[in-house]
Structures are given as structure tokens and as C-alpha cells.
Coordinates of C-alpha atoms in Angstrom, one line a residue:
M1 CA 0.0 0.0 0.0
F2 CA 2.8 2.4 1.0
K3 CA 4.6 1.6 -2.3
N4 CA 1.5 2.4 -4.3
I5 CA 1.1 5.8 -2.5
I6 CA 4.7 6.6 -3.3
A7 CA 4.2 5.7 -6.9
V8 CA 1.1 7.9 -7.2
L9 CA 3.0 10.8 -5.5
I10 CA 5.9 10.4 -8.0
F11 CA 3.5 10.4 -10.9
L12 CA 1.6 13.5 -9.7
N13 CA 4.9 15.3 -9.1
A14 CA 6.0 14.5 -12.7
V15 CA 2.7 15.7 -14.1
S16 CA 3.0 18.9 -12.0
V17 CA 6.6 19.5 -13.1
G18 CA 5.6 18.9 -16.7
S19 CA 2.7 21.2 -16.5
F20 CA 4.9 23.9 -14.9
A21 CA 7.5 23.5 -17.7
Q22 CA 4.7 23.7 -20.3
K23 CA 3.4 27.0 -18.8
V24 CA 6.9 28.5 -18.6
L25 CA 7.5 27.7 -22.2
Q26 CA 4.1 29.1 -23.3
D27 CA 4.9 32.3 -21.3
R28 CA 8.3 32.7 -23.0
L29 CA 6.9 32.2 -26.4
E30 CA 4.1 34.7 -25.8
Q31 CA 6.7 37.2 -24.5
H32 CA 8.8 36.9 -27.6
V33 CA 5.8 37.4 -29.9
E34 CA 4.4 40.3 -27.9
V35 CA 7.7 42.1 -28.2
L36 CA 8.3 41.4 -31.9
A37 CA 4.7 42.0 -33.0
S38 CA 4.2 45.1 -30.8
D39 CA 3.2 48.4 -32.4
S40 CA 6.4 50.0 -31.3
L41 CA 8.3 47.7 -33.8
E42 CA 6.0 49.0 -36.6
G43 CA 5.8 45.7 -38.5
R44 CA 9.6 45.1 -38.7
G45 CA 9.9 46.5 -42.2
L46 CA 13.4 46.7 -43.7
G47 CA 15.3 49.9 -42.9
T48 CA 12.9 51.0 -40.2
E49 CA 13.6 51.7 -36.5
G50 CA 11.3 48.9 -35.6
H51 CA 13.3 46.4 -37.7
Y52 CA 16.4 47.5 -35.9
K53 CA 14.7 47.0 -32.5
A54 CA 13.7 43.5 -33.5
F55 CA 17.4 42.8 -34.5
Q56 CA 18.6 44.0 -31.1
Y57 CA 16.0 42.0 -29.2
I58 CA 16.8 38.7 -31.0
L59 CA 20.6 39.3 -30.7
S60 CA 20.2 39.9 -26.9
Q61 CA 18.1 36.8 -26.6
M62 CA 20.7 34.6 -28.4
K63 CA 23.4 35.9 -26.1
A64 CA 21.3 35.4 -23.0
I65 CA 20.3 31.8 -24.0
G66 CA 24.0 30.9 -24.3
L67 CA 24.4 30.5 -28.1
E68 CA 28.0 31.0 -29.2
P69 CA 28.9 33.6 -31.9
F70 CA 28.7 32.6 -35.5
E71 CA 32.2 33.8 -36.6
G72 CA 34.8 35.1 -34.2
N73 CA 33.0 37.2 -31.7
S74 CA 30.1 38.2 -34.0
Y75 CA 26.6 36.9 -34.2
V76 CA 25.9 38.9 -37.3
H77 CA 26.0 37.9 -40.9
E78 CA 25.8 41.2 -42.8
F79 CA 24.9 41.6 -46.5
F80 CA 23.9 44.3 -48.9
Y81 CA 21.4 44.2 -51.7
K82 CA 19.5 46.6 -53.9
A83 CA 15.8 47.1 -53.5
Q84 CA 14.5 49.1 -56.4
L85 CA 16.7 52.2 -56.3
V86 CA 17.8 51.8 -52.7
H87 CA 20.8 49.8 -51.4
V88 CA 19.7 48.0 -48.2
N89 CA 21.8 46.6 -45.4
G90 CA 20.5 43.3 -44.2
K91 CA 21.5 41.4 -41.1
N92 CA 21.1 37.7 -40.4
I93 CA 21.5 36.9 -36.7
V94 CA 23.4 33.6 -36.1
G95 CA 24.2 31.6 -33.0
I96 CA 25.8 28.2 -32.6
I97 CA 25.6 25.2 -30.4
P98 CA 28.8 23.2 -31.2
G99 CA 28.5 19.5 -31.8
F100 CA 30.5 17.4 -29.3
D101 CA 31.1 14.2 -31.4
P102 CA 34.7 14.2 -32.9
Q103 CA 33.5 12.7 -36.1
L104 CA 30.1 14.5 -36.5
K105 CA 30.8 17.9 -35.1
D106 CA 31.8 19.2 -38.6
E107 CA 28.3 18.4 -39.9
V108 CA 25.7 21.2 -39.5
I109 CA 22.0 21.3 -38.9
V110 CA 20.4 24.8 -39.5
I111 CA 17.3 25.9 -37.6
G112 CA 16.0 29.2 -39.0
A113 CA 13.2 31.6 -38.9
H114 CA 12.8 35.0 -40.6
Y115 CA 12.3 38.0 -38.4
D116 CA 11.4 40.7 -41.0
H117 CA 7.9 41.5 -41.9
V118 CA 6.1 44.0 -44.3
G119 CA 6.2 47.1 -42.0
F120 CA 3.5 49.7 -42.3
E121 CA 1.7 52.0 -44.7
I122 CA 0.7 55.6 -44.5
L123 CA -3.0 56.1 -44.9
P124 CA -4.5 59.2 -46.7
S125 CA -5.3 60.6 -43.2
G126 CA -1.6 60.5 -42.4
T127 CA -1.9 57.7 -39.8
K128 CA 0.2 54.6 -39.9
R129 CA -1.4 51.2 -40.5
I130 CA 0.9 48.6 -39.0
F131 CA 1.2 45.0 -40.1
P132 CA 2.4 43.3 -36.8
G133 CA 3.3 39.9 -38.3
A134 CA 2.6 37.9 -35.2
D135 CA 2.2 34.5 -36.9
D136 CA 4.3 35.7 -39.8
N137 CA 6.8 35.3 -38.4
A138 CA 7.3 36.4 -34.8
S139 CA 5.9 32.9 -34.0
G140 CA 8.7 31.2 -35.9
V141 CA 11.5 33.3 -34.3
A142 CA 10.0 32.6 -30.8
G143 CA 10.0 28.9 -31.5
M144 CA 13.6 29.0 -32.8
L145 CA 14.9 30.8 -29.7
E146 CA 13.1 28.4 -27.3
I147 CA 14.4 25.3 -29.2
A148 CA 17.9 26.7 -28.7
R149 CA 17.2 27.3 -25.0
M150 CA 15.7 23.8 -24.5
I151 CA 18.7 22.1 -26.0
I152 CA 21.3 24.2 -24.1
E153 CA 19.5 23.6 -20.8
G154 CA 18.7 20.0 -21.5
E155 CA 20.7 16.9 -20.7
E156 CA 21.2 15.6 -24.2
R157 CA 24.0 17.2 -26.2
P158 CA 23.9 17.4 -30.0
K159 CA 26.6 15.4 -31.9
R160 CA 26.3 17.6 -34.9
T161 CA 26.7 21.4 -34.8
L162 CA 23.5 23.3 -34.6
V163 CA 23.3 26.7 -36.3
F164 CA 20.4 29.0 -35.3
I165 CA 19.6 31.8 -37.7
A166 CA 17.1 34.6 -37.6
F167 CA 17.0 35.4 -41.3
D168 CA 16.5 38.9 -42.7
A169 CA 14.8 40.1 -45.9
E170 CA 12.6 37.0 -46.4
E171 CA 9.7 39.1 -47.4
S172 CA 11.8 40.8 -50.1
G173 CA 12.5 37.5 -51.8
L174 CA 14.3 35.1 -49.4
I175 CA 17.4 37.3 -49.7
G176 CA 18.8 36.7 -46.2
A177 CA 18.7 32.9 -46.6
D178 CA 20.0 33.2 -50.2
R179 CA 23.0 35.4 -49.2
F180 CA 23.8 33.1 -46.3
V181 CA 23.9 30.0 -48.6
K182 CA 26.2 31.9 -51.0
A183 CA 28.4 33.5 -48.3
D184 CA 31.9 32.6 -47.2
K185 CA 31.4 31.1 -43.8
P186 CA 33.2 28.8 -41.3
F187 CA 31.7 25.7 -43.0
D188 CA 30.9 24.7 -46.6
N189 CA 27.3 24.1 -47.8
S190 CA 28.2 20.4 -48.2
A191 CA 28.5 20.3 -44.4
I192 CA 24.8 21.3 -44.0
K193 CA 23.0 18.0 -43.7
A194 CA 19.5 19.4 -43.0
M195 CA 17.7 22.7 -42.5
F196 CA 14.5 23.6 -40.7
S197 CA 12.6 26.8 -41.4
L198 CA 10.0 27.7 -38.8
D199 CA 7.6 30.0 -40.6
M200 CA 4.1 30.6 -39.2
I201 CA 3.7 28.1 -36.4
G202 CA 1.1 29.9 -34.3
M203 CA -2.1 28.2 -35.3
L204 CA -1.8 24.5 -34.3
G205 CA -5.2 24.2 -32.6
K206 CA -7.1 25.5 -35.6
A207 CA -4.9 23.6 -38.1
K208 CA -5.4 20.4 -36.1
G209 CA -1.8 19.3 -37.0
L210 CA 1.6 20.3 -38.3
E211 CA 2.9 20.4 -41.8
L212 CA 6.5 19.3 -42.5
K213 CA 7.0 20.0 -46.2
G214 CA 10.4 18.6 -47.3
W215 CA 10.8 16.1 -44.4
E216 CA 10.9 13.1 -46.7
T217 CA 14.0 14.4 -48.5
L218 CA 15.8 12.7 -45.6
A219 CA 16.6 9.1 -46.3
D220 CA 15.7 7.9 -42.8
A221 CA 12.7 10.2 -42.5
K222 CA 10.4 7.4 -41.3
D223 CA 12.6 6.1 -38.5
L224 CA 13.6 9.6 -37.4
M225 CA 10.0 10.6 -37.2
A226 CA 9.1 7.5 -35.2
R227 CA 11.8 8.3 -32.7
A228 CA 10.8 12.0 -32.4
Q229 CA 7.2 11.0 -31.9
A230 CA 8.3 8.7 -29.1
R231 CA 9.7 11.8 -27.4
E232 CA 6.9 14.2 -28.2
E233 CA 3.7 13.2 -29.9
M234 CA 2.5 15.4 -32.7
T235 CA -0.3 15.1 -35.3
I236 CA 1.4 15.5 -38.8
K237 CA -1.1 16.7 -41.4
K238 CA 1.3 16.7 -44.3
M239 CA 4.9 15.7 -45.0
D240 CA 6.5 15.1 -48.4
A241 CA 9.7 15.2 -50.4
S242 CA 9.3 18.6 -52.1
I243 CA 10.9 21.9 -51.0
E244 CA 8.7 24.9 -50.2
M245 CA 9.7 27.8 -52.5
R246 CA 7.9 30.6 -50.6
T247 CA 10.1 30.5 -47.5
D248 CA 13.7 30.2 -46.4
T249 CA 13.9 26.5 -47.2
W250 CA 14.2 27.3 -50.9
P251 CA 17.8 28.6 -51.1
F252 CA 18.9 25.5 -49.2
G253 CA 16.7 23.0 -51.0
K254 CA 17.5 24.1 -54.5
I255 CA 21.1 23.1 -54.0
G256 CA 20.3 19.7 -52.6
I257 CA 20.1 20.3 -48.9
P258 CA 17.1 18.6 -47.2
A259 CA 15.1 21.6 -46.0
I260 CA 11.9 21.3 -44.0
H261 CA 9.2 23.9 -43.7
V262 CA 7.6 23.8 -40.2
F263 CA 4.2 25.3 -40.7
T264 CA 0.7 25.3 -39.2
G265 CA -1.0 26.7 -42.2
L266 CA -2.4 29.9 -43.7
I267 CA -5.0 30.4 -41.1
S268 CA -4.0 33.7 -39.5
P269 CA -4.7 37.0 -41.2
Y270 CA -1.7 36.7 -43.6
H271 CA 0.0 40.1 -44.3
K272 CA -2.8 42.0 -42.7
P273 CA -3.0 44.4 -39.8
E274 CA -5.1 41.8 -37.9
D275 CA -2.1 39.4 -37.5
T276 CA -1.7 40.2 -33.9
A277 CA -0.2 38.5 -30.9
D278 CA -3.5 37.9 -29.1
L279 CA -4.7 35.6 -31.9
L280 CA -2.0 33.0 -31.5
D281 CA -2.3 29.5 -29.9
Y282 CA 0.6 29.6 -27.4
E283 CA -0.2 26.1 -26.0
G284 CA 0.0 24.8 -29.6
M285 CA 3.2 26.8 -30.2
A286 CA 4.7 25.1 -27.1
K287 CA 3.8 21.7 -28.5
V288 CA 5.4 22.6 -31.9
T289 CA 8.5 23.9 -30.1
R290 CA 9.0 20.7 -28.0
F291 CA 8.3 18.5 -31.0
V292 CA 10.8 20.3 -33.3
T293 CA 13.3 20.2 -30.5
A294 CA 12.8 16.4 -30.5
L295 CA 13.2 16.3 -34.3
T296 CA 16.3 18.4 -34.1
L297 CA 18.0 16.2 -31.6
E298 CA 17.1 13.0 -33.6
V299 CA 18.6 14.6 -36.7
A300 CA 21.6 15.9 -34.9
N301 CA 22.4 12.6 -33.2
T302 CA 21.6 9.9 -35.7
A303 CA 24.6 7.9 -36.9
E304 CA 24.3 8.9 -40.5
L305 CA 22.2 11.6 -42.1
L306 CA 21.7 11.4 -45.9
P307 CA 19.2 12.7 -48.4
I308 CA 17.1 10.4 -50.4
P309 CA 18.9 9.2 -53.6
S310 CA 17.0 11.5 -55.9
F311 CA 17.8 14.5 -53.8
S312 CA 21.4 15.7 -53.7
L313 CA 23.6 18.6 -54.6
E314 CA 24.0 17.1 -58.1
K315 CA 20.5 15.9 -58.8
V316 CA 18.0 18.2 -57.1
I317 CA 16.1 20.5 -59.5
G318 CA 13.5 23.0 -58.3
G319 CA 13.3 21.4 -54.9
K320 CA 12.2 18.1 -56.4
A321 CA 14.1 15.9 -58.8
F322 CA 11.1 15.2 -61.0
Q323 CA 7.4 15.4 -60.8
F324 CA 5.0 13.1 -62.6
G325 CA 1.3 13.1 -63.2
A326 CA -1.7 12.4 -65.4
Q327 CA -3.6 14.8 -67.7
I328 CA -6.7 14.9 -69.9
G329 CA -7.8 17.5 -72.4
L330 CA -10.9 18.3 -74.5
G331 CA -11.1 20.7 -77.5
N332 CA -11.3 21.1 -81.3
S333 CA -9.2 20.1 -84.3
H334 CA -9.5 21.4 -87.9
N335 CA -7.5 21.9 -91.1
R336 CA -6.4 25.2 -92.5
H337 CA -6.1 25.4 -96.3
V338 CA -3.5 28.1 -97.1
Q339 CA -4.1 28.9 -100.8
E340 CA -7.9 29.2 -100.5
S341 CA -7.7 30.9 -97.0
F342 CA -10.1 28.2 -96.1
R343 CA -10.7 26.8 -92.7
A344 CA -12.5 23.5 -92.5
N345 CA -15.0 22.9 -89.8
G346 CA -13.6 21.4 -86.7
V347 CA -14.2 18.1 -85.1
F348 CA -14.3 17.2 -81.4
A349 CA -10.9 16.2 -80.1
W350 CA -9.7 14.7 -76.8
E351 CA -6.4 13.6 -75.2
A352 CA -5.3 11.6 -72.2
G353 CA -1.9 10.5 -70.9
L354 CA 1.0 11.1 -68.5
Y355 CA 3.5 14.0 -68.1
G356 CA 6.8 14.6 -66.4
N357 CA 7.8 18.0 -65.0
W358 CA 11.4 19.1 -64.4
N359 CA 11.7 22.4 -62.5
M360 CA 14.9 23.8 -63.9
T361 CA 14.9 27.0 -61.9
R362 CA 12.4 28.8 -59.7
N363 CA 10.7 30.2 -62.8
L364 CA 11.6 27.7 -65.6
Q365 CA 10.1 24.3 -66.2
L366 CA 10.6 21.6 -68.8
V367 CA 7.4 19.6 -69.3
V368 CA 7.2 16.5 -71.5
S369 CA 3.9 14.6 -72.1
S370 CA 3.0 11.3 -73.7
L371 CA -0.6 11.4 -74.9
I372 CA -3.1 9.4 -76.8
D373 CA -5.3 11.8 -78.7
S374 CA -8.0 12.1 -81.3
N375 CA -7.7 14.8 -83.9
G376 CA -8.7 15.5 -87.5
S377 CA -11.0 17.8 -89.5
T378 CA -13.8 17.9 -92.0
T379 CA -12.4 17.0 -95.4
P380 CA -11.7 19.6 -98.1
Y381 CA -14.5 20.3 -100.5
F382 CA -17.0 18.1 -98.7
E383 CA -17.8 19.2 -95.2
E384 CA -20.1 16.3 -94.4
D385 CA -17.2 13.9 -94.3
R386 CA -14.5 13.8 -91.6
L387 CA -10.9 12.8 -91.4
R388 CA -10.5 11.2 -88.0
R389 CA -7.1 10.3 -86.6
Y390 CA -6.0 8.6 -83.3
S391 CA -2.4 9.4 -82.5
L392 CA 0.5 9.2 -80.0
T393 CA 1.4 12.8 -79.3
I394 CA 4.5 13.9 -77.4
P395 CA 4.7 17.7 -76.7
A396 CA 7.8 19.2 -75.1
L397 CA 7.6 22.7 -73.7
I398 CA 9.6 25.2 -71.7
R399 CA 7.4 27.0 -69.3
L400 CA 8.1 30.5 -67.8
T401 CA 6.3 30.7 -64.5
T402 CA 5.5 33.5 -62.1
G403 CA 6.9 31.5 -59.2
P404 CA 4.6 30.8 -56.3
S405 CA 1.9 33.3 -55.6
E406 CA 2.1 35.5 -52.6
D407 CA 0.0 33.1 -50.5
G408 CA 2.1 30.1 -51.8
V409 CA -0.9 28.4 -53.3
G410 CA -0.7 28.9 -57.0
R411 CA 1.1 30.4 -60.0
A412 CA 0.6 31.2 -63.6
F413 CA 2.8 30.3 -66.6
V414 CA 3.2 30.6 -70.3
G415 CA 4.9 27.9 -72.4
A416 CA 6.3 27.3 -75.9
G417 CA 7.8 24.2 -77.6
A418 CA 7.3 21.5 -80.2
Y419 CA 5.3 18.4 -80.5
F420 CA 5.7 15.1 -82.4
R421 CA 2.7 13.0 -83.4
H422 CA 2.6 9.5 -84.7
H423 CA -0.8 8.5 -86.2
L424 CA -1.9 5.1 -84.9
S425 CA -5.1 5.1 -87.1
Q426 CA -6.4 7.4 -89.8
R427 CA -9.9 7.1 -91.2
L428 CA -11.4 8.9 -94.2
P429 CA -15.0 7.7 -95.0
E430 CA -16.1 6.9 -98.5
F431 CA -17.8 9.9 -100.1
A432 CA -19.2 10.8 -103.4
G433 CA -16.6 13.3 -104.4
I434 CA -13.6 11.0 -104.2
D435 CA -13.4 10.8 -108.0
F436 CA -13.5 14.6 -108.2
V437 CA -10.5 15.2 -106.0
G438 CA -8.6 12.1 -107.4
P439 CA -7.9 8.7 -106.0
A440 CA -4.2 9.3 -105.0
W441 CA -4.5 10.3 -101.4
E442 CA -1.4 10.0 -99.2
F443 CA -1.6 10.2 -95.5
P444 CA 1.8 10.5 -93.7
D445 CA 2.2 8.6 -90.5
Q446 CA 3.9 11.4 -88.6
E447 CA 3.4 15.1 -87.9
W448 CA 5.5 17.8 -86.4
G449 CA 4.5 21.2 -85.1
I450 CA 4.7 24.0 -82.6
N451 CA 2.9 24.1 -79.2
L452 CA 1.9 27.2 -77.4
Q453 CA 0.4 27.2 -73.9
F454 CA -0.6 29.2 -70.9
G455 CA -2.2 28.1 -67.7
F456 CA -2.5 28.1 -63.9
Q457 CA -1.2 25.7 -61.2
V458 CA -2.8 25.4 -57.8
E459 CA -1.0 22.9 -55.6
K460 CA -1.2 19.5 -57.4
L461 CA -3.7 20.6 -60.1
T462 CA -2.8 22.4 -63.3
L463 CA -5.2 24.0 -65.8
T464 CA -3.8 24.4 -69.3
F465 CA -4.8 26.0 -72.6
D466 CA -2.9 24.6 -75.6
W467 CA -2.6 25.6 -79.2
R468 CA -0.9 23.1 -81.6
N469 CA -0.1 24.1 -85.1
A470 CA 1.3 21.5 -87.5
L471 CA 4.3 22.3 -89.7
T472 CA 3.7 19.2 -91.8
Q473 CA 0.7 18.4 -93.9
P474 CA -2.0 15.8 -92.9
F475 CA -2.4 14.5 -96.5
S476 CA -1.4 15.2 -100.1
L477 CA -3.1 14.7 -103.5
E478 CA -1.5 13.9 -106.9
S479 CA -4.0 16.1 -108.6
R480 CA -3.1 19.1 -106.3
P481 CA 0.7 19.2 -105.8
D482 CA 0.3 22.9 -104.8
L483 CA -2.1 22.1 -102.0
E484 CA -1.1 23.3 -98.5
V485 CA -3.1 22.1 -95.6
Y486 CA -2.1 22.2 -92.0
N487 CA -3.8 20.9 -88.9
R488 CA -4.7 23.2 -86.0
N489 CA -5.6 22.0 -82.5
F490 CA -6.9 23.7 -79.4
R491 CA -7.2 21.9 -76.0
V492 CA -8.3 22.8 -72.5
G493 CA -6.5 20.4 -70.2
L494 CA -6.4 19.4 -66.5
A495 CA -3.4 17.7 -65.0
S496 CA -2.8 16.3 -61.5
A497 CA 0.5 15.5 -60.0
F498 CA 1.1 12.1 -58.4
G499 CA 2.1 11.7 -54.8
K500 CA 1.5 13.9 -51.7

């Protein structure tokens, strides 16, 4: 009986200590956000006094927590860039927890969060409208600072070196992260084995789970996740092997470094004055912070940390080696008779097949499709008869995209390229006028042409509008060697990418 009482007391004490630690963490996170998203910081816009106050606050916190300087005695990675006609001085704030393992300490894990926001605007009345940026991204900075504190104050030391970075100029185009990747620094990019970007982590309760885009670029992602979940349970809504292009993961991911976006979703008032500190879920933020601390320690202390085979410095393209999917299209096909300036009536056309997408850069894609399609036209001279063809069509296009939209959901693009078509079947019905036009019809098996396209991509779905103009003729007649006829096609297509 006495032993049972002791066991219950120990359990209750553990629960009490855990609850107290949770409350302390919540309070610290809330304090960070209230400072960074306060009106006195005026939205942390570049070049403003509020931005400099945010810089000073984060720097003082890194020092107080016990992070070591990034280089020499400095915590600052300074860079310059041109914004329109103004040269801007940007400052990343960097602190380090050195790894203790003799073999692994030269490998690096980056934990980052951008601290800039969009600032304020002057209304016609002369008053300032401030964009506080509580969720975007005071929440991420708060989480990053407390992850560093928990690891420094905890019993488990990291084998790999941990580099904590408050990135600047993310809202101006990921400039701080990009300049850090390109900078001369105490370690090469090849030493960076993984990167976490905490960007908008303040809405866990409403999101009902956490997103970890890019997690599956790690070869042992499944085992690492299982071990982290054993430490701190977390509902994961989404994780995949693609790199988010709208946050600081992109400059790392595009050169083959596994980069994970830690995110609770676009639930808060994004880039609006209503993104205030009082709206955030601090209990949820504490859960995210503890869970990412567990992930960080698992990644830092695993024996070997490698990317998946298709994701490396040599192979990664656009945050993802390749993307595949299925597509369908409906439209119209007709022949254009050049000499007579005659356009035959069109016939209903369709297509279906597969595509592969190679993101060459942030704004350029190579897309190749393999399609079975129907095409054709009414015949010359006799509109009641139709030439119907079933073909294997292979378009190859270069797309110029806008990059992700501001909210990260979609983008528009235009494309141009060529297509090859091999006709599997060609059918021309018997008709009364065959003797008039002559018996010697020749139907080539192949066709070449140009393909123009524009469209919109929203997450996995892509809507396309295609124009295909043949450069070779669909048929020839002995009686009309001068005849020039070219097939024209229009399609409205819908494509869906495979995978998560």
C-alpha cells in the first residue's frame, strides 16, 4: 500500500513539473511574440527603426540563452542588396551550439526563422497602418529561440553542430537565406545536412496538425519521425519530399540540402493588420517547439544523415528531382487550307496521358507529355465527311512561371515548344466526291508542329490552354501538288501530380 502511494505521488509530481514547464515555455513564447509584434516595432519593415529594435532583441536573446557567436565574436552575418533604387543593409543573426562528437561535429543542422515583416503603410489621413506579423513570423522566431534554450538547458547534447539563424529580408525574396547560402562562412554548404525553417507556427489548434514539407527528402525520415514521436507526440497533417519555395527553405533545398518547412497553415490574417499577438495559440506553439526540439535532436544525433537518392547537390532541380502526373484534355481540331484561305469545320478532339515536369529553376520548367489523342478535321471540299485520326502525341515545352503566388498556393505560366505526333489510325470515310478530287490520297504517319500554352497551377492541379499548329501536312493529292493544308488544335486540359 505504501509503495502504491509513493508511486502515485511520484506520478503526480512528474505531471506537476511537466505542466509547470509547459506553462513556462508558453509564457516565454508569448513574451517573444508580444515584443516582436508590438506596435512599437511597426511591422519590422526593412530599414525601419522597428526592424532594428527586432534585430537588437533577437541578438540579446541569443546571447542570454547561451548560443555561441557565428564567426569570431560576431553573431551577425551582414549583407547588402538593392531594393528598387535603394541599397539595403541586411543582417542575419546567427548563433551556434557546437557539436560534441569528434566525427560528426563538422556536420551542421540549420534551424532558421525570418524576423522581418512587411512594415506599415501611411493612410491618406496621415496615420500609420501597422502590419504586426505575429504569426508571420514572430511565432517562428520565438520557436527557434526556445528550441535553442531547451537544447542548451537539456541533458542531451547534439553530436552535430546546430546553427540557429534569424533570417532577414525573407519578405523581399528570401534574400537573407540566399545570401547566407552563398556567403563565405566557417563551413561549406556540403556540411549542412538538414535545414528547418519555422515560418508561421502559431495556429496549431485551428490547423489540427503540423505540416513538414520537405521532411521526406531525408533518407531515414520514417525512422527519425518515429523516434521523435516517441519523445513528443504530434499530429502531422502533411509531409513530403518537395521543397517549399515561398520560405527560407528554398535557397537550401534548391542546391540539394534537405530543407523542412515547419508550418501550421495559412489560417492567421496573412500580411494583414489583424495578424496580432493575441490571436496565436501559445499552447500549440509550445507543443510545436517541443516537437521540433525532438526532431532536431534526432537529426543531430543519428549515426548517418543522408538525403534520399534522388535529392542531392548534383540531382535536385527545383526542390524536387522530377514530378510526374496524369492529364486529360478536350477541344477542337481542324485543317487550315492556305491557298484558299479556307478553314475547314472542326471536329471534337480529346487527349489523355502522362506527363513529367522538371523544375529547372524557380521560374523555368521543362514539361514533356505522352498522350493518346484524337484529332482531325472535316475533309476539303465536302464538309459532311471527316478525317479522324488517333495518335500518339508527345509535346515538349519550356514554361516560364511567375513563381509561387504571394500566399504560396498557385502560380501562372506561359509555355512554348514543339510536338511530335505518330498516327496510330487514320480514317477517311467513302464519299461521293472521291473521284472529283482524285484517287491518289497520301496520309503521312507522322506530324511535327509547334505548341503554345498558358495556364495556372494550384497545388497539385494544373489547368492548361494549348494551341498546336502543324508544320507538316496531314495529306497530299497527286492532282493538287500545290495544296497546302495544316492541322490546328486547341485543347483545355487538366493535370494532376502524383504523390503527396
